[in-house]
Amino acid sequence: MRAGRIIAFITAAIFIIFAFLFILGAFSPEGSPGWIIVGIIGLVIGFALIFLGTKLSPPQKEGDQVVNLNIDLPGGVSMDTIKCKSCGGPLTSKDVKMIAGAPVVECPHCSTTYQLTEEPKW
Ligand SMILES: [Zn+2]
C-alpha cells in the first residue's frame, strides 16, 4: 500500500511537470495550441493520481485516538477478591474511584471510603 502510494505520487509529479511544459510550450513560437489540451489532460491525470494516492492509504491514526479510560490499579490487586475492610462486603470495580491519582474504594454497603493499598505479591 505504501509503495503504491509513493509510485502514484511520483507518476503524478512527472505528469504535472510535463503538463506544465506542454502548456508553456503551447505559448512559445514553436508551439501549437493543441499542446494546451495535452497539458490539461496531463494535469488531470496527475491530480487524479494524487487523489488515488491519498485514497490508497488512509491516515492510520484512528486507533491512536482511542482514549484509555481504564483505571490502572496497583499491581497484584485483583477485583475478584476485593472485600470491604469494614463490613466484608464484596466490592466491584465500580466502587473504585481515582482521587488525586490514587485508587480509592467506596463501599456501597457501609459507605466506608479508604485507599487501595498495594498488597504484597506472594
Ligand atoms: Zn463496607
PDB file of C-alpha atoms and ligand atoms in Angstrom:
ATOM      1  CA  MET A   1       0.000   0.000   0.000  1.00  0.00           C
ATOM      2  CA  ARG A   2       2.756   2.441   0.983  1.00  0.00           C
ATOM      3  CA  ALA A   3       4.867   1.696  -2.113  1.00  0.00           C
ATOM      4  CA  GLY A   4       1.818   2.070  -4.361  1.00  0.00           C
ATOM      5  CA  ARG A   5       1.150   5.480  -2.851  1.00  0.00           C
ATOM      6  CA  ILE A   6       4.743   6.656  -3.472  1.00  0.00           C
ATOM      7  CA  ILE A   7       4.631   5.391  -7.084  1.00  0.00           C
ATOM      8  CA  ALA A   8       1.310   7.199  -7.584  1.00  0.00           C
ATOM      9  CA  PHE A   9       2.754  10.480  -6.253  1.00  0.00           C
ATOM     10  CA  ILE A  10       5.960  10.224  -8.349  1.00  0.00           C
ATOM     11  CA  THR A  11       3.958   9.433 -11.505  1.00  0.00           C
ATOM     12  CA  ALA A  12       1.621  12.316 -10.670  1.00  0.00           C
ATOM     13  CA  ALA A  13       4.580  14.697 -10.300  1.00  0.00           C
ATOM     14  CA  ILE A  14       6.012  13.600 -13.679  1.00  0.00           C
ATOM     15  CA  PHE A  15       2.601  14.068 -15.353  1.00  0.00           C
ATOM     16  CA  ILE A  16       2.154  17.541 -13.820  1.00  0.00           C
ATOM     17  CA  ILE A  17       5.698  18.665 -14.774  1.00  0.00           C
ATOM     18  CA  PHE A  18       5.244  17.512 -18.372  1.00  0.00           C
ATOM     19  CA  ALA A  19       1.763  19.048 -18.465  1.00  0.00           C
ATOM     20  CA  PHE A  20       3.195  22.433 -17.438  1.00  0.00           C
ATOM     21  CA  LEU A  21       5.952  22.102 -20.068  1.00  0.00           C
ATOM     22  CA  PHE A  22       3.321  21.375 -22.725  1.00  0.00           C
ATOM     23  CA  ILE A  23       1.193  24.356 -21.658  1.00  0.00           C
ATOM     24  CA  LEU A  24       4.268  26.626 -21.593  1.00  0.00           C
ATOM     25  CA  GLY A  25       5.388  25.232 -24.951  1.00  0.00           C
ATOM     26  CA  ALA A  26       1.998  25.988 -26.453  1.00  0.00           C
ATOM     27  CA  PHE A  27       2.616  29.713 -25.866  1.00  0.00           C
ATOM     28  CA  SER A  28       6.127  29.637 -27.398  1.00  0.00           C
ATOM     29  CA  PRO A  29       6.525  30.499 -31.114  1.00  0.00           C
ATOM     30  CA  GLU A  30       7.265  26.859 -31.988  1.00  0.00           C
ATOM     31  CA  GLY A  31       4.336  25.523 -30.011  1.00  0.00           C
ATOM     32  CA  SER A  32       0.865  24.694 -31.238  1.00  0.00           C
ATOM     33  CA  PRO A  33      -2.433  25.366 -29.413  1.00  0.00           C
ATOM     34  CA  GLY A  34      -3.087  21.628 -29.356  1.00  0.00           C
ATOM     35  CA  TRP A  35      -0.377  21.265 -26.686  1.00  0.00           C
ATOM     36  CA  ILE A  36      -2.623  23.070 -24.195  1.00  0.00           C
ATOM     37  CA  ILE A  37      -5.119  20.197 -24.449  1.00  0.00           C
ATOM     38  CA  VAL A  38      -2.288  17.669 -23.951  1.00  0.00           C
ATOM     39  CA  GLY A  39      -1.117  19.690 -20.939  1.00  0.00           C
ATOM     40  CA  ILE A  40      -4.581  19.849 -19.407  1.00  0.00           C
ATOM     41  CA  ILE A  41      -5.030  16.068 -19.861  1.00  0.00           C
ATOM     42  CA  GLY A  42      -1.645  15.558 -18.189  1.00  0.00           C
ATOM     43  CA  LEU A  43      -2.671  17.801 -15.283  1.00  0.00           C
ATOM     44  CA  VAL A  44      -5.953  15.909 -14.846  1.00  0.00           C
ATOM     45  CA  ILE A  45      -4.125  12.552 -14.833  1.00  0.00           C
ATOM     46  CA  GLY A  46      -1.553  13.924 -12.375  1.00  0.00           C
ATOM     47  CA  PHE A  47      -4.135  15.205  -9.907  1.00  0.00           C
ATOM     48  CA  ALA A  48      -6.196  12.021 -10.307  1.00  0.00           C
ATOM     49  CA  LEU A  49      -3.084  10.031  -9.330  1.00  0.00           C
ATOM     50  CA  ILE A  50      -2.569  12.241  -6.249  1.00  0.00           C
ATOM     51  CA  PHE A  51      -6.230  11.674  -5.325  1.00  0.00           C
ATOM     52  CA  LEU A  52      -5.799   7.918  -5.780  1.00  0.00           C
ATOM     53  CA  GLY A  53      -2.557   8.005  -3.777  1.00  0.00           C
ATOM     54  CA  THR A  54      -4.227   9.646  -0.806  1.00  0.00           C
ATOM     55  CA  LYS A  55      -7.139   7.192  -1.045  1.00  0.00           C
ATOM     56  CA  LEU A  56      -4.863   4.154  -1.196  1.00  0.00           C
ATOM     57  CA  SER A  57      -3.641   4.564   2.378  1.00  0.00           C
ATOM     58  CA  PRO A  58      -5.970   6.488   4.688  1.00  0.00           C
ATOM     59  CA  PRO A  59      -4.467   8.044   7.827  1.00  0.00           C
ATOM     60  CA  GLN A  60      -3.554   5.325  10.288  1.00  0.00           C
ATOM     61  CA  LYS A  61      -4.183   7.376  13.410  1.00  0.00           C
ATOM     62  CA  GLU A  62      -7.693   6.098  14.039  1.00  0.00           C
ATOM     63  CA  GLY A  63      -6.523   3.561  16.614  1.00  0.00           C
ATOM     64  CA  ASP A  64      -4.309   6.069  18.424  1.00  0.00           C
ATOM     65  CA  GLN A  65      -7.192   8.420  19.175  1.00  0.00           C
ATOM     66  CA  VAL A  66      -8.973   5.959  21.466  1.00  0.00           C
ATOM     67  CA  VAL A  67      -8.798   7.310  24.990  1.00  0.00           C
ATOM     68  CA  ASN A  68      -7.907   4.670  27.504  1.00  0.00           C
ATOM     69  CA  LEU A  69     -10.269   5.103  30.449  1.00  0.00           C
ATOM     70  CA  ASN A  70      -9.222   2.005  32.313  1.00  0.00           C
ATOM     71  CA  ILE A  71      -8.123   2.689  35.845  1.00  0.00           C
ATOM     72  CA  ASP A  72      -4.683   1.313  36.484  1.00  0.00           C
ATOM     73  CA  LEU A  73      -4.842  -0.446  39.797  1.00  0.00           C
ATOM     74  CA  PRO A  74      -1.719  -1.148  41.787  1.00  0.00           C
ATOM     75  CA  GLY A  75      -0.092  -4.410  40.839  1.00  0.00           C
ATOM     76  CA  GLY A  76      -1.377  -7.555  42.469  1.00  0.00           C
ATOM     77  CA  VAL A  77      -4.850  -6.201  43.209  1.00  0.00           C
ATOM     78  CA  SER A  78      -7.479  -8.455  41.732  1.00  0.00           C
ATOM     79  CA  MET A  79     -11.011  -7.111  41.615  1.00  0.00           C
ATOM     80  CA  ASP A  80     -12.461 -10.575  42.148  1.00  0.00           C
ATOM     81  CA  THR A  81     -11.063 -10.900  45.633  1.00  0.00           C
ATOM     82  CA  ILE A  82     -11.532  -7.340  46.954  1.00  0.00           C
ATOM     83  CA  LYS A  83     -13.746  -7.161  50.004  1.00  0.00           C
ATOM     84  CA  CYS A  84     -14.652  -4.249  52.231  1.00  0.00           C
ATOM     85  CA  LYS A  85     -12.255  -3.960  55.146  1.00  0.00           C
ATOM     86  CA  SER A  86     -15.059  -2.768  57.438  1.00  0.00           C
ATOM     87  CA  CYS A  87     -18.035  -4.987  56.624  1.00  0.00           C
ATOM     88  CA  GLY A  88     -16.529  -7.654  54.404  1.00  0.00           C
ATOM     89  CA  GLY A  89     -18.986  -6.939  51.573  1.00  0.00           C
ATOM     90  CA  PRO A  90     -17.856  -7.644  48.025  1.00  0.00           C
ATOM     91  CA  LEU A  91     -16.526  -4.651  46.093  1.00  0.00           C
ATOM     92  CA  THR A  92     -16.605  -4.239  42.343  1.00  0.00           C
ATOM     93  CA  SER A  93     -14.561  -2.069  40.004  1.00  0.00           C
ATOM     94  CA  LYS A  94     -17.455   0.425  40.026  1.00  0.00           C
ATOM     95  CA  ASP A  95     -16.673   1.214  43.661  1.00  0.00           C
ATOM     96  CA  VAL A  96     -13.110   2.198  42.820  1.00  0.00           C
ATOM     97  CA  LYS A  97     -12.559   5.873  42.068  1.00  0.00           C
ATOM     98  CA  MET A  98      -9.432   7.772  41.206  1.00  0.00           C
ATOM     99  CA  ILE A  99      -8.945  10.619  43.689  1.00  0.00           C
ATOM    100  CA  ALA A 100      -5.714  12.665  43.447  1.00  0.00           C
ATOM    101  CA  GLY A 101      -4.148   9.925  41.342  1.00  0.00           C
ATOM    102  CA  ALA A 102      -4.748   7.211  43.925  1.00  0.00           C
ATOM    103  CA  PRO A 103      -7.380   4.486  43.713  1.00  0.00           C
ATOM    104  CA  VAL A 104      -9.987   4.976  46.431  1.00  0.00           C
ATOM    105  CA  VAL A 105     -12.648   2.422  47.278  1.00  0.00           C
ATOM    106  CA  GLU A 106     -16.080   3.464  48.436  1.00  0.00           C
ATOM    107  CA  CYS A 107     -18.026   0.608  49.936  1.00  0.00           C
ATOM    108  CA  PRO A 108     -21.640   0.519  48.713  1.00  0.00           C
ATOM    109  CA  HIS A 109     -22.705  -1.440  51.792  1.00  0.00           C
ATOM    110  CA  CYS A 110     -21.347   0.622  54.691  1.00  0.00           C
ATOM    111  CA  SER A 111     -20.231   3.801  52.852  1.00  0.00           C
ATOM    112  CA  THR A 112     -16.690   3.463  54.115  1.00  0.00           C
ATOM    113  CA  THR A 113     -14.041   5.075  51.920  1.00  0.00           C
ATOM    114  CA  TYR A 114     -10.428   4.093  52.082  1.00  0.00           C
ATOM    115  CA  GLN A 115      -7.425   3.974  49.840  1.00  0.00           C
ATOM    116  CA  LEU A 116      -6.497   0.885  47.930  1.00  0.00           C
ATOM    117  CA  THR A 117      -3.067  -0.193  49.020  1.00  0.00           C
ATOM    118  CA  GLU A 118      -0.882  -2.488  47.036  1.00  0.00           C
ATOM    119  CA  GLU A 119      -0.942  -5.917  48.511  1.00  0.00           C
ATOM    120  CA  PRO A 120       2.321  -7.814  48.661  1.00  0.00           C
ATOM    121  CA  LYS A 121       2.793 -10.247  45.810  1.00  0.00           C
ATOM    122  CA  TRP A 122       3.453 -13.618  47.379  1.00  0.00           C
TER     123      TRP A 122
HETATM  124 ZN    ZN B   1     -18.302  -1.935  53.736  1.00  0.00          ZN
END
